[in-house]
Amino acid sequence: MDNIKLIINFLGQLLPAINITLIVSLSSIILGSLLGLLLAAAKMSESVVLRVLARVYVSVIRATPSIIMIFVVYYGMPMLFNNWFHTNIDGWNRMYFVIIALTVLFSAPASELFRSAHESISKGQMEAGLMVGMTPFQTFYRIILPQAFVVALPNFANSVVNLLKEGALTFTIGVVDMVAKAQMIVANNSGGYAWQTYCALALIYWVISLAVDKGVSLVEKSYQAKRKTIAV
């Protein structure tokens, strides 16, 4: 019973730091998705150069551990900006470096996800849309995208959950997110109550992950219901 009370108490201390975790995660997901779309387009391009560059990029990023990517961005970007643009960015909020690193990490699996979802749709549907007078953009937006969206959703949810877990490494460069806050709580208690503190932290991540899964499931069902209604 005492452990439960302690966990509840630590939940209250950790939750104020959730905004940093959510800002970092949401920003990285949005920017990483946009970059992933560009990479997916490059992979499906007729240009051999673009296809090769995109594949090399994805291979390198997927082989790079998250913590190394964060360190490379955090220590490397200021040096590059100083050497190339004679600009000092050492004063940037450390959260920006984490967002950039996670954006790069998220873009690699996102590109594969978008590419495979697009290729799962029959090419005949694109041709049919063009035959009835639609432009390539209209055909993609009205026919291909809605179907690819549904195909991509489940795996996209998995990628989001993975990003949330990778985001737990933001504390390594001094960003005070929930993990950093948990470490501060343990340190303030001279190493005591570590189990209860990290149980509270795990509960928050579990709830966020469940919310993501549930949210994606609801969106998927809603989207499929609308498509059935339109078809009828």
mmCIF file of C-alpha atoms in Angstrom:
data_model
loop_
_atom_site.group_PDB
_atom_site.id
_atom_site.type_symbol
_atom_site.label_atom_id
_atom_site.label_comp_id
_atom_site.label_asym_id
_atom_site.label_seq_id
_atom_site.Cartn_x
_atom_site.Cartn_y
_atom_site.Cartn_z
ATOM 1 C CA MET A 1 0.000 0.000 0.000
ATOM 2 C CA ASP A 2 2.834 2.375 0.829
ATOM 3 C CA ASN A 3 4.439 1.651 -2.539
ATOM 4 C CA ILE A 4 1.209 2.538 -4.338
ATOM 5 C CA LYS A 5 0.990 5.836 -2.463
ATOM 6 C CA LEU A 6 4.602 6.611 -3.325
ATOM 7 C CA ILE A 7 4.040 5.823 -7.005
ATOM 8 C CA ILE A 8 0.987 8.106 -7.065
ATOM 9 C CA ASN A 9 3.023 10.817 -5.362
ATOM 10 C CA PHE A 10 5.837 10.512 -7.897
ATOM 11 C CA LEU A 11 3.324 10.563 -10.750
ATOM 12 C CA GLY A 12 2.305 14.013 -9.586
ATOM 13 C CA GLN A 13 5.931 15.139 -9.622
ATOM 14 C CA LEU A 14 6.678 13.680 -13.056
ATOM 15 C CA LEU A 15 3.601 14.839 -14.960
ATOM 16 C CA PRO A 16 4.593 18.545 -15.138
ATOM 17 C CA ALA A 17 7.550 17.482 -17.313
ATOM 18 C CA ILE A 18 5.318 15.618 -19.774
ATOM 19 C CA ASN A 19 4.935 18.742 -21.914
ATOM 20 C CA ILE A 20 8.612 18.541 -22.936
ATOM 21 C CA THR A 21 8.220 14.878 -23.873
ATOM 22 C CA LEU A 22 5.092 15.588 -25.929
ATOM 23 C CA ILE A 23 6.537 18.658 -27.672
ATOM 24 C CA VAL A 24 9.674 16.760 -28.672
ATOM 25 C CA SER A 25 7.711 13.697 -29.821
ATOM 26 C CA LEU A 26 4.984 15.522 -31.776
ATOM 27 C CA SER A 27 7.450 17.866 -33.471
ATOM 28 C CA SER A 28 9.682 14.951 -34.473
ATOM 29 C CA ILE A 29 6.739 12.920 -35.776
ATOM 30 C CA ILE A 30 5.412 15.760 -37.939
ATOM 31 C CA LEU A 31 8.798 16.804 -39.333
ATOM 32 C CA GLY A 32 9.959 13.197 -39.682
ATOM 33 C CA SER A 33 6.796 12.285 -41.592
ATOM 34 C CA LEU A 34 7.312 15.160 -44.032
ATOM 35 C CA LEU A 35 10.932 14.160 -44.575
ATOM 36 C CA GLY A 36 9.825 10.533 -44.885
ATOM 37 C CA LEU A 37 7.378 11.475 -47.652
ATOM 38 C CA LEU A 38 10.165 13.179 -49.578
ATOM 39 C CA LEU A 39 12.400 10.139 -49.139
ATOM 40 C CA ALA A 40 9.603 7.809 -50.253
ATOM 41 C CA ALA A 41 9.083 9.946 -53.356
ATOM 42 C CA ALA A 42 12.826 9.793 -54.039
ATOM 43 C CA LYS A 43 12.801 5.996 -53.701
ATOM 44 C CA MET A 44 10.002 5.737 -56.266
ATOM 45 C CA SER A 45 11.549 8.346 -58.547
ATOM 46 C CA GLU A 46 12.688 7.527 -62.062
ATOM 47 C CA SER A 47 16.021 9.136 -61.202
ATOM 48 C CA VAL A 48 18.631 6.517 -60.347
ATOM 49 C CA VAL A 49 20.628 9.094 -58.392
ATOM 50 C CA LEU A 50 17.664 10.012 -56.164
ATOM 51 C CA ARG A 51 16.813 6.355 -55.557
ATOM 52 C CA VAL A 52 20.383 5.486 -54.574
ATOM 53 C CA LEU A 53 20.781 8.537 -52.325
ATOM 54 C CA ALA A 54 17.495 7.816 -50.554
ATOM 55 C CA ARG A 55 18.379 4.168 -49.988
ATOM 56 C CA VAL A 56 21.846 4.993 -48.673
ATOM 57 C CA TYR A 57 20.377 7.631 -46.344
ATOM 58 C CA VAL A 58 17.803 5.206 -44.952
ATOM 59 C CA SER A 59 20.364 2.416 -44.518
ATOM 60 C CA VAL A 60 22.775 4.678 -42.635
ATOM 61 C CA ILE A 61 20.102 6.173 -40.375
ATOM 62 C CA ARG A 62 18.538 2.812 -39.512
ATOM 63 C CA ALA A 63 21.964 1.459 -38.565
ATOM 64 C CA THR A 64 22.704 4.390 -36.239
ATOM 65 C CA PRO A 65 21.758 3.986 -32.543
ATOM 66 C CA SER A 66 19.463 6.720 -31.246
ATOM 67 C CA ILE A 67 21.849 7.963 -28.573
ATOM 68 C CA ILE A 68 24.685 8.298 -31.096
ATOM 69 C CA MET A 69 22.443 10.284 -33.451
ATOM 70 C CA ILE A 70 21.521 12.651 -30.625
ATOM 71 C CA PHE A 71 25.196 13.185 -29.769
ATOM 72 C CA VAL A 72 26.176 13.634 -33.437
ATOM 73 C CA VAL A 73 23.534 16.330 -33.911
ATOM 74 C CA TYR A 74 24.156 18.012 -30.559
ATOM 75 C CA TYR A 75 27.942 18.216 -30.901
ATOM 76 C CA GLY A 76 28.218 18.257 -34.690
ATOM 77 C CA MET A 77 25.675 20.877 -35.757
ATOM 78 C CA PRO A 78 27.252 23.808 -33.860
ATOM 79 C CA MET A 79 30.630 22.919 -35.364
ATOM 80 C CA LEU A 80 29.216 22.701 -38.901
ATOM 81 C CA PHE A 81 27.266 25.947 -38.567
ATOM 82 C CA ASN A 82 30.353 27.690 -37.246
ATOM 83 C CA ASN A 83 32.631 26.373 -40.021
ATOM 84 C CA TRP A 84 30.217 26.694 -42.941
ATOM 85 C CA PHE A 85 28.030 29.681 -42.063
ATOM 86 C CA HIS A 86 30.151 31.413 -39.405
ATOM 87 C CA THR A 87 27.117 31.237 -37.128
ATOM 88 C CA ASN A 88 27.176 30.332 -33.446
ATOM 89 C CA ILE A 89 24.225 28.159 -32.431
ATOM 90 C CA ASP A 90 25.634 27.044 -29.082
ATOM 91 C CA GLY A 91 22.914 29.093 -27.411
ATOM 92 C CA TRP A 92 20.082 27.125 -28.994
ATOM 93 C CA ASN A 93 17.659 25.385 -26.685
ATOM 94 C CA ARG A 94 18.913 21.804 -26.368
ATOM 95 C CA MET A 95 15.427 20.572 -27.138
ATOM 96 C CA TYR A 96 15.879 21.728 -30.757
ATOM 97 C CA PHE A 97 18.855 19.425 -31.224
ATOM 98 C CA VAL A 98 16.846 16.480 -29.893
ATOM 99 C CA ILE A 99 13.956 17.276 -32.247
ATOM 100 C CA ILE A 100 16.338 17.390 -35.221
ATOM 101 C CA ALA A 101 17.959 14.082 -34.230
ATOM 102 C CA LEU A 102 14.634 12.306 -33.705
ATOM 103 C CA THR A 103 13.256 13.792 -36.932
ATOM 104 C CA VAL A 104 16.133 12.227 -38.838
ATOM 105 C CA LEU A 105 15.648 8.903 -37.035
ATOM 106 C CA PHE A 106 11.879 8.857 -37.640
ATOM 107 C CA SER A 107 12.177 9.758 -41.324
ATOM 108 C CA ALA A 108 13.908 6.484 -42.239
ATOM 109 C CA PRO A 109 11.190 4.019 -41.129
ATOM 110 C CA ALA A 110 8.516 6.516 -42.206
ATOM 111 C CA SER A 111 9.861 6.527 -45.758
ATOM 112 C CA GLU A 112 9.697 2.727 -45.943
ATOM 113 C CA LEU A 113 6.210 2.803 -44.482
ATOM 114 C CA PHE A 114 4.913 5.345 -47.005
ATOM 115 C CA ARG A 115 6.610 3.635 -49.930
ATOM 116 C CA SER A 116 5.229 0.193 -49.104
ATOM 117 C CA ALA A 117 1.739 1.621 -48.488
ATOM 118 C CA HIS A 118 1.796 3.366 -51.860
ATOM 119 C CA GLU A 119 3.046 0.281 -53.673
ATOM 120 C CA SER A 120 0.325 -1.856 -52.071
ATOM 121 C CA ILE A 121 -2.249 -0.003 -54.177
ATOM 122 C CA SER A 122 -2.814 -1.379 -57.665
ATOM 123 C CA LYS A 123 -1.272 0.749 -60.418
ATOM 124 C CA GLY A 124 -4.448 0.157 -62.390
ATOM 125 C CA GLN A 125 -6.294 2.527 -60.064
ATOM 126 C CA MET A 126 -3.959 5.375 -60.982
ATOM 127 C CA GLU A 127 -4.427 4.584 -64.655
ATOM 128 C CA ALA A 128 -8.213 4.439 -64.229
ATOM 129 C CA GLY A 129 -8.244 7.849 -62.571
ATOM 130 C CA LEU A 130 -6.239 9.357 -65.412
ATOM 131 C CA MET A 131 -8.534 7.774 -67.987
ATOM 132 C CA VAL A 132 -11.642 9.461 -66.538
ATOM 133 C CA GLY A 133 -10.009 12.874 -66.797
ATOM 134 C CA MET A 134 -8.407 13.345 -63.379
ATOM 135 C CA THR A 135 -5.009 14.983 -63.102
ATOM 136 C CA PRO A 136 -2.190 12.915 -61.535
ATOM 137 C CA PHE A 137 -2.532 14.978 -58.338
ATOM 138 C CA GLN A 138 -6.328 14.487 -58.179
ATOM 139 C CA THR A 139 -5.925 10.758 -58.775
ATOM 140 C CA PHE A 140 -3.334 10.468 -56.036
ATOM 141 C CA TYR A 141 -5.281 12.630 -53.555
ATOM 142 C CA ARG A 142 -8.733 11.112 -54.130
ATOM 143 C CA ILE A 143 -7.948 7.484 -54.945
ATOM 144 C CA ILE A 144 -4.445 6.430 -53.913
ATOM 145 C CA LEU A 145 -3.899 8.437 -50.722
ATOM 146 C CA PRO A 146 -7.088 7.346 -48.856
ATOM 147 C CA GLN A 147 -6.260 3.680 -49.410
ATOM 148 C CA ALA A 148 -2.566 4.051 -48.635
ATOM 149 C CA PHE A 149 -3.474 5.990 -45.484
ATOM 150 C CA VAL A 150 -5.447 3.049 -44.082
ATOM 151 C CA VAL A 151 -2.705 0.579 -45.022
ATOM 152 C CA ALA A 152 -0.022 2.685 -43.329
ATOM 153 C CA LEU A 153 -1.855 3.458 -40.075
ATOM 154 C CA PRO A 154 -1.068 0.326 -37.979
ATOM 155 C CA ASN A 155 2.664 0.398 -38.731
ATOM 156 C CA PHE A 156 2.712 4.169 -38.318
ATOM 157 C CA ALA A 157 1.405 3.699 -34.769
ATOM 158 C CA ASN A 158 4.259 1.285 -34.043
ATOM 159 C CA SER A 159 6.769 3.825 -35.353
ATOM 160 C CA VAL A 160 5.271 6.533 -33.137
ATOM 161 C CA VAL A 161 5.537 4.328 -30.043
ATOM 162 C CA ASN A 162 9.153 3.518 -30.920
ATOM 163 C CA LEU A 163 9.885 7.228 -31.248
ATOM 164 C CA LEU A 164 8.407 7.870 -27.811
ATOM 165 C CA LYS A 165 10.815 5.328 -26.349
ATOM 166 C CA GLU A 166 13.767 6.803 -28.250
ATOM 167 C CA GLY A 167 12.756 10.236 -26.976
ATOM 168 C CA ALA A 168 13.486 9.023 -23.454
ATOM 169 C CA LEU A 169 17.158 9.599 -24.287
ATOM 170 C CA THR A 170 16.738 13.380 -24.436
ATOM 171 C CA PHE A 171 18.031 13.644 -20.870
ATOM 172 C CA THR A 172 21.498 12.617 -22.091
ATOM 173 C CA ILE A 173 22.179 16.162 -23.333
ATOM 174 C CA GLY A 174 20.510 17.917 -20.422
ATOM 175 C CA VAL A 175 16.913 18.324 -21.588
ATOM 176 C CA VAL A 176 14.679 18.102 -18.522
ATOM 177 C CA ASP A 177 11.963 15.724 -19.695
ATOM 178 C CA MET A 178 10.194 13.085 -17.616
ATOM 179 C CA VAL A 179 13.225 10.781 -17.518
ATOM 180 C CA ALA A 180 15.494 13.593 -16.343
ATOM 181 C CA LYS A 181 12.886 14.564 -13.760
ATOM 182 C CA ALA A 182 12.786 10.961 -12.510
ATOM 183 C CA GLN A 183 16.562 10.946 -12.108
ATOM 184 C CA MET A 184 16.375 14.208 -10.178
ATOM 185 C CA ILE A 185 13.754 12.739 -7.840
ATOM 186 C CA VAL A 186 15.930 9.683 -7.156
ATOM 187 C CA ALA A 187 18.994 11.878 -6.612
ATOM 188 C CA ASN A 188 17.097 14.145 -4.212
ATOM 189 C CA ASN A 189 16.185 11.061 -2.199
ATOM 190 C CA SER A 190 19.835 9.929 -2.066
ATOM 191 C CA GLY A 191 19.114 7.017 -4.376
ATOM 192 C CA GLY A 192 16.027 5.965 -2.457
ATOM 193 C CA TYR A 193 12.598 5.215 -3.913
ATOM 194 C CA ALA A 194 14.148 4.514 -7.318
ATOM 195 C CA TRP A 195 11.853 1.538 -7.952
ATOM 196 C CA GLN A 196 8.707 3.524 -7.172
ATOM 197 C CA THR A 197 9.904 6.503 -9.227
ATOM 198 C CA TYR A 198 10.623 4.478 -12.339
ATOM 199 C CA CYS A 199 7.393 2.516 -11.950
ATOM 200 C CA ALA A 200 5.566 5.854 -12.043
ATOM 201 C CA LEU A 201 7.549 6.838 -15.143
ATOM 202 C CA ALA A 202 6.765 3.514 -16.825
ATOM 203 C CA LEU A 203 3.055 3.988 -16.112
ATOM 204 C CA ILE A 204 3.073 7.335 -17.907
ATOM 205 C CA TYR A 205 4.768 5.831 -20.966
ATOM 206 C CA TRP A 206 2.341 2.901 -20.942
ATOM 207 C CA VAL A 207 -0.641 5.243 -20.879
ATOM 208 C CA ILE A 208 0.768 7.355 -23.720
ATOM 209 C CA SER A 209 1.460 4.236 -25.812
ATOM 210 C CA LEU A 210 -2.027 2.865 -25.164
ATOM 211 C CA ALA A 211 -3.513 6.248 -26.100
ATOM 212 C CA VAL A 212 -1.591 6.222 -29.388
ATOM 213 C CA ASP A 213 -2.751 2.681 -30.218
ATOM 214 C CA LYS A 214 -6.347 3.472 -29.308
ATOM 215 C CA GLY A 215 -6.317 6.764 -31.198
ATOM 216 C CA VAL A 216 -4.966 5.169 -34.363
ATOM 217 C CA SER A 217 -7.511 2.345 -34.076
ATOM 218 C CA LEU A 218 -10.377 4.843 -33.798
ATOM 219 C CA VAL A 219 -9.104 6.860 -36.765
ATOM 220 C CA GLU A 220 -8.761 3.687 -38.834
ATOM 221 C CA LYS A 221 -12.297 2.513 -38.019
ATOM 222 C CA SER A 222 -13.744 5.972 -38.652
ATOM 223 C CA TYR A 223 -11.957 6.259 -41.981
ATOM 224 C CA GLN A 224 -13.094 2.819 -43.117
ATOM 225 C CA ALA A 225 -16.685 3.588 -42.073
ATOM 226 C CA LYS A 226 -16.658 6.787 -44.146
ATOM 227 C CA ARG A 227 -15.317 4.907 -47.145
ATOM 228 C CA LYS A 228 -18.092 2.305 -46.856
ATOM 229 C CA THR A 229 -20.706 5.064 -46.599
ATOM 230 C CA ILE A 230 -19.336 6.776 -49.707
ATOM 231 C CA ALA A 231 -19.229 3.454 -51.573
ATOM 232 C CA VAL A 232 -22.912 2.803 -50.760
#
